[in-house]
PDB file of C-alpha atoms in Angstrom:
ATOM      1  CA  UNK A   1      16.810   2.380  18.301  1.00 80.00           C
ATOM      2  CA  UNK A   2      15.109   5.720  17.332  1.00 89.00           C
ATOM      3  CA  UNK A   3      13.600   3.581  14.086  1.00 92.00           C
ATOM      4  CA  UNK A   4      12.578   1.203  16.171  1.00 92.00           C
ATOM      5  CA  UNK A   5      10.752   3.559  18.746  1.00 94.00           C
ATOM      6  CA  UNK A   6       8.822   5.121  15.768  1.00 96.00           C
ATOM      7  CA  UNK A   7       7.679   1.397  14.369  1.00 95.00           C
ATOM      8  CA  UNK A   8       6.705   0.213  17.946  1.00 96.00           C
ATOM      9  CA  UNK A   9       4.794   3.502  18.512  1.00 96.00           C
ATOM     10  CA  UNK A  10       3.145   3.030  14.836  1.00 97.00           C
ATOM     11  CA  UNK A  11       1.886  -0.366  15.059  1.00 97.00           C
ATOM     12  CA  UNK A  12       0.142   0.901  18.243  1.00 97.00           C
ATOM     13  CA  UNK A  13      -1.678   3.622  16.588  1.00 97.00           C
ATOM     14  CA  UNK A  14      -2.717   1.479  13.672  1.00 97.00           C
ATOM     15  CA  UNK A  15      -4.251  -0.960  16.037  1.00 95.00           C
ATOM     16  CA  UNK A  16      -5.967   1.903  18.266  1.00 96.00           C
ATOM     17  CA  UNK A  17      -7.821   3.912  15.135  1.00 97.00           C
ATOM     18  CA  UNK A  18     -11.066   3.762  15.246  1.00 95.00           C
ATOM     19  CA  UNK A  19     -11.377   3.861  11.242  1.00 93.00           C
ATOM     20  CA  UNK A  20     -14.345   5.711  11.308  1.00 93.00           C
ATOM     21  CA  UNK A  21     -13.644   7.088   7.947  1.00 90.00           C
ATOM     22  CA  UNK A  22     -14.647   4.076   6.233  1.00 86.00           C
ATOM     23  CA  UNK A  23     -17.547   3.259   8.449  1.00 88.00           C
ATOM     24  CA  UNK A  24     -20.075   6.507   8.603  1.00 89.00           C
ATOM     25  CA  UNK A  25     -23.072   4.128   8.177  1.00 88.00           C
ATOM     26  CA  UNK A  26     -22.288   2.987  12.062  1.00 90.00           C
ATOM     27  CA  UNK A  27     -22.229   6.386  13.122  1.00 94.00           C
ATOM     28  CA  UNK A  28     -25.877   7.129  12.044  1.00 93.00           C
ATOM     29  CA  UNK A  29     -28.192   8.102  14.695  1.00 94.00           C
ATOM     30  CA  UNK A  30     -30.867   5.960  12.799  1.00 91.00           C
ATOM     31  CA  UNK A  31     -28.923   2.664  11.522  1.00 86.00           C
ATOM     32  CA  UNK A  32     -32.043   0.505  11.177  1.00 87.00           C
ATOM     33  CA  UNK A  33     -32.766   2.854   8.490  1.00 84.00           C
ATOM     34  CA  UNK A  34     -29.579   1.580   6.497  1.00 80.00           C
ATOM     35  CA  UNK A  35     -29.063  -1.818   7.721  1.00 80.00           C
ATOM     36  CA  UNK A  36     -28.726  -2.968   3.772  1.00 73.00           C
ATOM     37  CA  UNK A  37     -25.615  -0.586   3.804  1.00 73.00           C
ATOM     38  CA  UNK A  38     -24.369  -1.484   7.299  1.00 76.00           C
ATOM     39  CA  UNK A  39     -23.815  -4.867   5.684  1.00 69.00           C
ATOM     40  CA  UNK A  40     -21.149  -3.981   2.963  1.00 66.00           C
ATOM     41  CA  UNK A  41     -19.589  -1.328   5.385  1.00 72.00           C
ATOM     42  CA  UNK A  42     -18.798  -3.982   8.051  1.00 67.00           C
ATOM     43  CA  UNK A  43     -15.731  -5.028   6.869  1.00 73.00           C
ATOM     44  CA  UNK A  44     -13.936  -1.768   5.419  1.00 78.00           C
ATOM     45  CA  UNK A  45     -12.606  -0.465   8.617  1.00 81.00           C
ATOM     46  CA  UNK A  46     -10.925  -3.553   8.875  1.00 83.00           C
ATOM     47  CA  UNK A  47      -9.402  -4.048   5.863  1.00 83.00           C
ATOM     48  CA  UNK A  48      -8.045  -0.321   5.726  1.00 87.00           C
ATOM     49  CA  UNK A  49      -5.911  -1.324   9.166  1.00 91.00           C
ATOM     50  CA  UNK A  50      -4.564  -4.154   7.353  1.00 90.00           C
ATOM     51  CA  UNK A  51      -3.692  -2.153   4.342  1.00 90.00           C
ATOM     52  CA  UNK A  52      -1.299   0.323   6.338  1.00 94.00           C
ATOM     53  CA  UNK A  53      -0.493  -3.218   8.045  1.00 94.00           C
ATOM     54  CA  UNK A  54       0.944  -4.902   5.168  1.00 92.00           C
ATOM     55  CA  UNK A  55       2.016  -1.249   3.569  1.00 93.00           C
ATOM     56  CA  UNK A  56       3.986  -1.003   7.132  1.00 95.00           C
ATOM     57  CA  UNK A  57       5.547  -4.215   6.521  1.00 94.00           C
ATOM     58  CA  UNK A  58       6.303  -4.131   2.491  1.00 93.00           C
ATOM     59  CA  UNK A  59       8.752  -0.896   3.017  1.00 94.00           C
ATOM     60  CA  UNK A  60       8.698   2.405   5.060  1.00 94.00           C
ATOM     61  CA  UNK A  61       8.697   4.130   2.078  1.00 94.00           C
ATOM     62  CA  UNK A  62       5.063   2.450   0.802  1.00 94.00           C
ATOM     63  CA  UNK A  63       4.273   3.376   4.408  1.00 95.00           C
ATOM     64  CA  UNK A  64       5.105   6.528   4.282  1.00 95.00           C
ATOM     65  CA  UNK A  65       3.034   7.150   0.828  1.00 93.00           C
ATOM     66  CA  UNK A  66       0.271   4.985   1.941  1.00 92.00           C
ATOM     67  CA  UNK A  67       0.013   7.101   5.370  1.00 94.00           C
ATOM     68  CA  UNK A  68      -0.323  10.314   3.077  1.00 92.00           C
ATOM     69  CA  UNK A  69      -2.980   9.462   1.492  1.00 89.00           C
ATOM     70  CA  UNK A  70      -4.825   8.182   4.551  1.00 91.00           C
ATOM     71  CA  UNK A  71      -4.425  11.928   5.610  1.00 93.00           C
ATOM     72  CA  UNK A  72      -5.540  13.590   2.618  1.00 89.00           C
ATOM     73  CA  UNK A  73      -8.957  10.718   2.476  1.00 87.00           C
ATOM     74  CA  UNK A  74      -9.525  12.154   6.161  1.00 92.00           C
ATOM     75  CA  UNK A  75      -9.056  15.536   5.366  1.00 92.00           C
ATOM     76  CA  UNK A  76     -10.679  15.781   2.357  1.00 87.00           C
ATOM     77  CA  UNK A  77     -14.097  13.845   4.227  1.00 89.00           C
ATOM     78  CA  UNK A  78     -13.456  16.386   7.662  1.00 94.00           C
ATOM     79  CA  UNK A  79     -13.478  19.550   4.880  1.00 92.00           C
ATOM     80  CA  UNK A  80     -16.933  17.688   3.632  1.00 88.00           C
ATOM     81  CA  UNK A  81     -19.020  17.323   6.534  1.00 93.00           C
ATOM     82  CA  UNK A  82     -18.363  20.866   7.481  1.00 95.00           C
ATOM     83  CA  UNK A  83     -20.039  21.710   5.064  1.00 91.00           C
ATOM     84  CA  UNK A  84     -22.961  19.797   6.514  1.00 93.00           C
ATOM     85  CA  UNK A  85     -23.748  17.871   3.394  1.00 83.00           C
ATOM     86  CA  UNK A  86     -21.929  13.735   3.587  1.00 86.00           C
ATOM     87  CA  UNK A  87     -21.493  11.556   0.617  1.00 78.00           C
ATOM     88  CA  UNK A  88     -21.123   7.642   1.311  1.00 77.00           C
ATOM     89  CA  UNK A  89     -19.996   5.715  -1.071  1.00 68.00           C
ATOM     90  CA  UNK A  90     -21.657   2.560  -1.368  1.00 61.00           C
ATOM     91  CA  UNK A  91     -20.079  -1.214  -1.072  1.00 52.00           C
ATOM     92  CA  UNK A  92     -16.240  -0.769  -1.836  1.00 51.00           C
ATOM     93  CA  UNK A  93     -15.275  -4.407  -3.205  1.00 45.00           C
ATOM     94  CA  UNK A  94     -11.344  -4.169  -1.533  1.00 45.00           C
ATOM     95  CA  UNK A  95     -10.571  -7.480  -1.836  1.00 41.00           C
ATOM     96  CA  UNK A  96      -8.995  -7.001  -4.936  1.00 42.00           C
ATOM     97  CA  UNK A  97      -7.130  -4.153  -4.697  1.00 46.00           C
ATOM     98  CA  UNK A  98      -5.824  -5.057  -1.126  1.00 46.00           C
ATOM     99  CA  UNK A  99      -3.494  -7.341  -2.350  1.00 46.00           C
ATOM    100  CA  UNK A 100      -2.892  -5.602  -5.603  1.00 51.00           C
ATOM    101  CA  UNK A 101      -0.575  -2.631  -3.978  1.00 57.00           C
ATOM    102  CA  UNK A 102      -2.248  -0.219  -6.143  1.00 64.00           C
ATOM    103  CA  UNK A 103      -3.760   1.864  -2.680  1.00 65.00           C
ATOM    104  CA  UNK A 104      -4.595   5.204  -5.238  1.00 70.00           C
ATOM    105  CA  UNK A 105      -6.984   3.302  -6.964  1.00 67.00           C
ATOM    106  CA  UNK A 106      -8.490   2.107  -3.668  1.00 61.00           C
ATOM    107  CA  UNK A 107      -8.530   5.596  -2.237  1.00 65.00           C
ATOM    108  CA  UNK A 108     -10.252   6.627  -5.275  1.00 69.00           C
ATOM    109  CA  UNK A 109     -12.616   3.859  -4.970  1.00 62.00           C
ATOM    110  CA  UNK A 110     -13.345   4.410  -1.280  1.00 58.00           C
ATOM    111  CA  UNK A 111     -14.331   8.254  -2.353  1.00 64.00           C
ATOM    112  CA  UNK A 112     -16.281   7.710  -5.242  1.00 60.00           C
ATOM    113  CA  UNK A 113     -19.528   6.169  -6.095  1.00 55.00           C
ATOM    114  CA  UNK A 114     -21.325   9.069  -4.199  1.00 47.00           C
ATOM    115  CA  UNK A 115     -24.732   7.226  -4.372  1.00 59.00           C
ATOM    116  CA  UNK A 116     -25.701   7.848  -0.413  1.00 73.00           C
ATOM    117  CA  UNK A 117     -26.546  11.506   1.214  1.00 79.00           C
ATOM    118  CA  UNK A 118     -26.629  12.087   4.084  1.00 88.00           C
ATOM    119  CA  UNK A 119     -26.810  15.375   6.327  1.00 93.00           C
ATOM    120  CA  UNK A 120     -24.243  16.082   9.041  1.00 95.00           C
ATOM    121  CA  UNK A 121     -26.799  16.563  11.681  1.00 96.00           C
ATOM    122  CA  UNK A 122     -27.711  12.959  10.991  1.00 95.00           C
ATOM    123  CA  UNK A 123     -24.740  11.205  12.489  1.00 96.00           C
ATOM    124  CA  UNK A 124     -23.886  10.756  15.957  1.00 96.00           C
ATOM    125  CA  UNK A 125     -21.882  13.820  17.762  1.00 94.00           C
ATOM    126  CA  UNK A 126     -18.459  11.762  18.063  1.00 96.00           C
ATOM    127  CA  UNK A 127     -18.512  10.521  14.784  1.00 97.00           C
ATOM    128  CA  UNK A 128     -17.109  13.537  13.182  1.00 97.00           C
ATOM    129  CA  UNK A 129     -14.206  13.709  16.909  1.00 98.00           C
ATOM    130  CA  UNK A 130     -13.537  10.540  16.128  1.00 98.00           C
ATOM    131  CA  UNK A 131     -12.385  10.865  12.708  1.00 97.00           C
ATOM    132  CA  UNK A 132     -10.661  14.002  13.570  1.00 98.00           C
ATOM    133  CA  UNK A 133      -8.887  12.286  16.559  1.00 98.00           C
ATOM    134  CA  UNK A 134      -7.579   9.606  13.905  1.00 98.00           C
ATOM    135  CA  UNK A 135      -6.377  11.922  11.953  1.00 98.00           C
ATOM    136  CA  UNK A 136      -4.590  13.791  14.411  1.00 98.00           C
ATOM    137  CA  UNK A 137      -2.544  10.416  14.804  1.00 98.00           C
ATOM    138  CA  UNK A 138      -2.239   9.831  11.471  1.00 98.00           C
ATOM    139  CA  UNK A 139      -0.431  13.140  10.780  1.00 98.00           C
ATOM    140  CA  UNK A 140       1.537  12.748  14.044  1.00 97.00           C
ATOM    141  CA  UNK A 141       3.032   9.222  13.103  1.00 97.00           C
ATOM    142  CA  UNK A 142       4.538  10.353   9.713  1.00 97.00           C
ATOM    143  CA  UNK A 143       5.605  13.337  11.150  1.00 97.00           C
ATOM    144  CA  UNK A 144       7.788  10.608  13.436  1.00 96.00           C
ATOM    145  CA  UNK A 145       8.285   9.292  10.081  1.00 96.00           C
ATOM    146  CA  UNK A 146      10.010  12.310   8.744  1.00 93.00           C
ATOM    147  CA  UNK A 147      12.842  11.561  10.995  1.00 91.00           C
ATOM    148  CA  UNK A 148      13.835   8.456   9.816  1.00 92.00           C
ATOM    149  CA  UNK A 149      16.312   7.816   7.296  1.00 89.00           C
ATOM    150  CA  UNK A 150      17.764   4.486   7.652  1.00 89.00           C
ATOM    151  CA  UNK A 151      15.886   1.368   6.087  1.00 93.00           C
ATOM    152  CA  UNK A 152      16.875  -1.716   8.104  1.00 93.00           C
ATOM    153  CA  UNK A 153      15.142  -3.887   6.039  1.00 94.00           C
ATOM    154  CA  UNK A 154      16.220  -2.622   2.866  1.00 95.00           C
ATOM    155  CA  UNK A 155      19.718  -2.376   4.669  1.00 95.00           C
ATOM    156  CA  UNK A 156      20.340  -6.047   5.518  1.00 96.00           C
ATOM    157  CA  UNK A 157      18.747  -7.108   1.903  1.00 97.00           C
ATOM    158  CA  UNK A 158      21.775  -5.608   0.142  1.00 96.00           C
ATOM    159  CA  UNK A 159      24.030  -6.910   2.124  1.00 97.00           C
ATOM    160  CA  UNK A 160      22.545 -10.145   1.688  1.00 96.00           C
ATOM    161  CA  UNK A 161      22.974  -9.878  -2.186  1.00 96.00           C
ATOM    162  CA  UNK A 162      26.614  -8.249  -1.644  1.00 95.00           C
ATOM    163  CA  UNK A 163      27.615 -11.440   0.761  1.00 96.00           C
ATOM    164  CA  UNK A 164      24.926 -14.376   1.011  1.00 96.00           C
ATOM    165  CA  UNK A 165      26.952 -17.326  -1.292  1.00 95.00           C
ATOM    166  CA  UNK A 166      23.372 -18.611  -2.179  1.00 93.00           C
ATOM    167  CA  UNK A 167      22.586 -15.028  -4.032  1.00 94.00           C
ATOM    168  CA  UNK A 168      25.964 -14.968  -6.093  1.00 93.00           C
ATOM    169  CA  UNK A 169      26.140 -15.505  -9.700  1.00 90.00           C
ATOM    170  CA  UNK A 170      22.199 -16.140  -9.820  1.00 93.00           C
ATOM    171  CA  UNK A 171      19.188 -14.635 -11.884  1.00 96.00           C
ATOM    172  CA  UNK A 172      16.880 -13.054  -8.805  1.00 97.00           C
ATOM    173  CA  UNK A 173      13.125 -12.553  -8.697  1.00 96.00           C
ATOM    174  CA  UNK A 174      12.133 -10.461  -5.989  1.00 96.00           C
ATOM    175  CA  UNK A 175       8.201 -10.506  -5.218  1.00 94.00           C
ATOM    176  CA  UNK A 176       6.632  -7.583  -3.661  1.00 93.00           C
ATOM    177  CA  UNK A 177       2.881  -6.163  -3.004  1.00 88.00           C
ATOM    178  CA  UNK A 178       3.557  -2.935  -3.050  1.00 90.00           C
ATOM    179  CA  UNK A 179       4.304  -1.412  -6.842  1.00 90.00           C
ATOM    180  CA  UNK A 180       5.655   1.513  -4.217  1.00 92.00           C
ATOM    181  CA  UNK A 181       8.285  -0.562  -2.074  1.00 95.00           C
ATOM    182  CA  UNK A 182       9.131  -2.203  -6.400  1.00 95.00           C
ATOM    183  CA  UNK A 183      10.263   0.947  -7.412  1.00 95.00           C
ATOM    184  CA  UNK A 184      12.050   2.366  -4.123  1.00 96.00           C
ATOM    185  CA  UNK A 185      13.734  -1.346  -3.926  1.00 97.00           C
ATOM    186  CA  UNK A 186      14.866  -1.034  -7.639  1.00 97.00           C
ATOM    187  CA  UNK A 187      16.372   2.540  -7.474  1.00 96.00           C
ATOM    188  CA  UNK A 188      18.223   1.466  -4.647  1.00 96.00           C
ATOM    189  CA  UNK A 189      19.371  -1.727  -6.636  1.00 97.00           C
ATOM    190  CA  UNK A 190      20.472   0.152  -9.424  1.00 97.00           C
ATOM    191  CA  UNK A 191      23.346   2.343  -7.368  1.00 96.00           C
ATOM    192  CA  UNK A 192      25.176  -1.216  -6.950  1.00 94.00           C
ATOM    193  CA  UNK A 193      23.917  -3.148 -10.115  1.00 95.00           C
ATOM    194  CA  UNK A 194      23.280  -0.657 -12.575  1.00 96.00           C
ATOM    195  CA  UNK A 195      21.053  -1.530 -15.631  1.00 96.00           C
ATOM    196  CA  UNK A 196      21.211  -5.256 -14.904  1.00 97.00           C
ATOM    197  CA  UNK A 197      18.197  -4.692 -12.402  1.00 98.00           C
ATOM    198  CA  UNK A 198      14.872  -4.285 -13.863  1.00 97.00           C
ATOM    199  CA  UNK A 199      11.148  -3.394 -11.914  1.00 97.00           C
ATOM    200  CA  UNK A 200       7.776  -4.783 -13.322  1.00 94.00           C
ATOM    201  CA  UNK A 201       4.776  -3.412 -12.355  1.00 88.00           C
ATOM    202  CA  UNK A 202       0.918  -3.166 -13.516  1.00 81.00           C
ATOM    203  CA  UNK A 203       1.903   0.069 -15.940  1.00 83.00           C
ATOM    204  CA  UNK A 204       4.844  -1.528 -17.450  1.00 86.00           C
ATOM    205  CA  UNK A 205       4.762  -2.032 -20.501  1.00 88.00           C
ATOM    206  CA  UNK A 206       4.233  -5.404 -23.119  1.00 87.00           C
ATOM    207  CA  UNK A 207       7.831  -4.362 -24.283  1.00 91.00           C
ATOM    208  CA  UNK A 208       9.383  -4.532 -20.904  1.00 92.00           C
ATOM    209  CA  UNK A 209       8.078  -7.876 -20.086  1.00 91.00           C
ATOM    210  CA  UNK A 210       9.209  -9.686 -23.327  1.00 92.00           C
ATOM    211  CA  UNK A 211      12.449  -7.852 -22.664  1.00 94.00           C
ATOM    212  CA  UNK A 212      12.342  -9.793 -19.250  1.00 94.00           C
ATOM    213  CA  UNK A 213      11.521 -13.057 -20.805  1.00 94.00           C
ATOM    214  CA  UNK A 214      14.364 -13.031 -23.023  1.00 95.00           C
ATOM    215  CA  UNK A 215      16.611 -12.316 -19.928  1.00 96.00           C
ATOM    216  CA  UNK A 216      14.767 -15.206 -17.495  1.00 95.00           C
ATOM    217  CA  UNK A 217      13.211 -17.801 -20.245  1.00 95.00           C
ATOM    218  CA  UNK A 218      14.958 -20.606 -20.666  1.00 94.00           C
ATOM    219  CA  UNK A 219      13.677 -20.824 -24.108  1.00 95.00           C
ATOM    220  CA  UNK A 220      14.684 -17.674 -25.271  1.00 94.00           C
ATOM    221  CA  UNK A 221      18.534 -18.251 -24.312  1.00 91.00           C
ATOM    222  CA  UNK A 222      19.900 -18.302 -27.826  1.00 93.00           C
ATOM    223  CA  UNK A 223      18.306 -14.610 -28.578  1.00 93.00           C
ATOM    224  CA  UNK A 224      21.307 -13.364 -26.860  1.00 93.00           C
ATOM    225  CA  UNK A 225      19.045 -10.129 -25.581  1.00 94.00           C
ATOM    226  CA  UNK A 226      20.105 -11.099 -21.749  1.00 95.00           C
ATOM    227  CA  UNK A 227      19.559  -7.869 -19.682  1.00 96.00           C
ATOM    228  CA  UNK A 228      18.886  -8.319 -16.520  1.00 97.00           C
ATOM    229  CA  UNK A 229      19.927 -10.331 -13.352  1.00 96.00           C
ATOM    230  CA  UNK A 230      17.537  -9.188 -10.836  1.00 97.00           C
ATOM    231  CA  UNK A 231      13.850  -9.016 -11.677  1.00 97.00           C
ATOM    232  CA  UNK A 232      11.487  -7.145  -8.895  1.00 97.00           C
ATOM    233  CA  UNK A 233       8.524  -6.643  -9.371  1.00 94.00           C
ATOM    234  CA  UNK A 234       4.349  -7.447  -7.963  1.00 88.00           C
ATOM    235  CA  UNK A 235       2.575 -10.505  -8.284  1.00 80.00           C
ATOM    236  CA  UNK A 236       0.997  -8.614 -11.762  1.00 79.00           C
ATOM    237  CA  UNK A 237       4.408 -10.657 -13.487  1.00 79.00           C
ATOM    238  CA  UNK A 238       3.251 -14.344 -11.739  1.00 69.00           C
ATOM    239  CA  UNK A 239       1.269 -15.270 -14.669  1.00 74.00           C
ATOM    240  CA  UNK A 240       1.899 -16.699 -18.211  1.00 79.00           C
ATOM    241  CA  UNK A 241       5.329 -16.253 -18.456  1.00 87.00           C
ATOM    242  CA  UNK A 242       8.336 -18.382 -18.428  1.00 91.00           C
ATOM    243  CA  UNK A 243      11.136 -17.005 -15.559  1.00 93.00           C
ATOM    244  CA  UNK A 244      12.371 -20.208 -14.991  1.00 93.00           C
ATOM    245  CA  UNK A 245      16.277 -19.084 -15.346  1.00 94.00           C
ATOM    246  CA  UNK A 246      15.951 -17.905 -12.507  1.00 94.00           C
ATOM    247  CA  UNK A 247      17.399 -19.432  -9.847  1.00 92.00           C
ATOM    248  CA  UNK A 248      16.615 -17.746  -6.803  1.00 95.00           C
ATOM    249  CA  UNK A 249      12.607 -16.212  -5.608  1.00 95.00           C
ATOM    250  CA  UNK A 250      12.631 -13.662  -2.779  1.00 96.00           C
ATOM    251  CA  UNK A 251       9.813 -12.569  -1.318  1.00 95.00           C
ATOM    252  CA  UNK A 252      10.608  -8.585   0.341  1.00 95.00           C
TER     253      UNK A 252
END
């Protein structure tokens, strides 16, 4: 119920931030000035709700990561204009990463490419209250966030592989965005299923995934290097491989 509470109350602030972070050119007192820049700006704000959106959804653990670094962007840009001097980066192409589940790179993208100045005095007076209002909420939710310990999700997925007859005896590939929610699913995994579970993500290495081919290719049966039974990992594994032992795909 409590868990519950928390994600109710978080999807609410996530849809009532005003994300003006990632939108600064908006806040200018003289936009026509910048209307080249407006144009790759419009779209950021947006995309950052659906990142803590789909982060929300993947696991609370991404969540939890995801909503820490949303603090530390704010705080870091709050600490900035203070000092009356604003850096903008230019168009952040997010479209990309947003589906890639690698959110440090974006944050990193998002506060680099320091190609616009600007000086404090030249935004609007509730830019700056706005941004410190959002991030107000954004350390308030994952202090909420600190109090929860149970995983529902995560919960009913184990007992699904404990009981569900479809899941028994089977190879597994679980798919998730979120390189994050990969690892947290995989530790958990490995209490129950020991080394037999392996996670694949973008720094893994060329080792690892011919290891996992000779566990899920059909082709490489008679090798007799068969390691692994469940395979999770981000779509980074999707391509130009052979995993066709497996018999089951779960998407977290």
């Amino acid at each position: 119920e409590h868990t519950e509470e928390v994600f109710n109350e978080t999807v609410k602030v996530i849809k009532d931030l005003s994300y003006a972070r990632y939108k600064p050119i908006f806040y200018l007192k003289d936009t026509k000035k910048y209307a080249s820049l407006l144009a790759g700006q419009v779209n950021i704000g947006g995309f950052m709700k659906s990142i803590l959106v789909k982060r929300l959804e993947s696991s609370f653990y991404a969540f939890k990561m995801t909503l820490g670094r949303f603090i530390e962007s704010h705080q870091k840009f709050v600490d900035m204009f203070y000092t009356g001097e604003v850096y903008v980066s230019k168009k952040v192409d997010v479209y990309d990463l947003l589906d890639n589940g690698d959110d440090h790179k974006l944050m990193q993208l998002v506060e680099s490419e320091k190609v616009q100045y600007f000086k404090a005095e030249e935004f609007k007076d509730y830019f700056i209250s706005d941004i410190e209002h959002d991030l107000k909420r954004l350390k308030y939710i994952l202090s909420r966030w600190e109090e929860v310990s149970v995983d529902p999700k995560l919960e009913e997925f184990i007992k699904d592989l404990a009981e569900n007859p479809i899941l028994q005896g089977t190879k597994k590939i679980v798919f998730t965005e979120s390189k994050e929610t990969a690892s947290y699913i995989g530790e958990r995994l490995k209490q129950t299923y020991g080394s037999r579970v392996v996670v694949f993500s973008g720094e893994s290495t060329n080792y690892l995934k011919k290891e996992i081919e000779d566990s899920y290719n059909p082709k490489n049966k008679d090798k007799n290097n068969d390691k692994y039974d469940i395979l999770i990992t981000t779509d980074v594994l999707a391509e130009g491989i052979n995993l066709h032992r497996a018999n089951v795909l779960i998407n977290y």
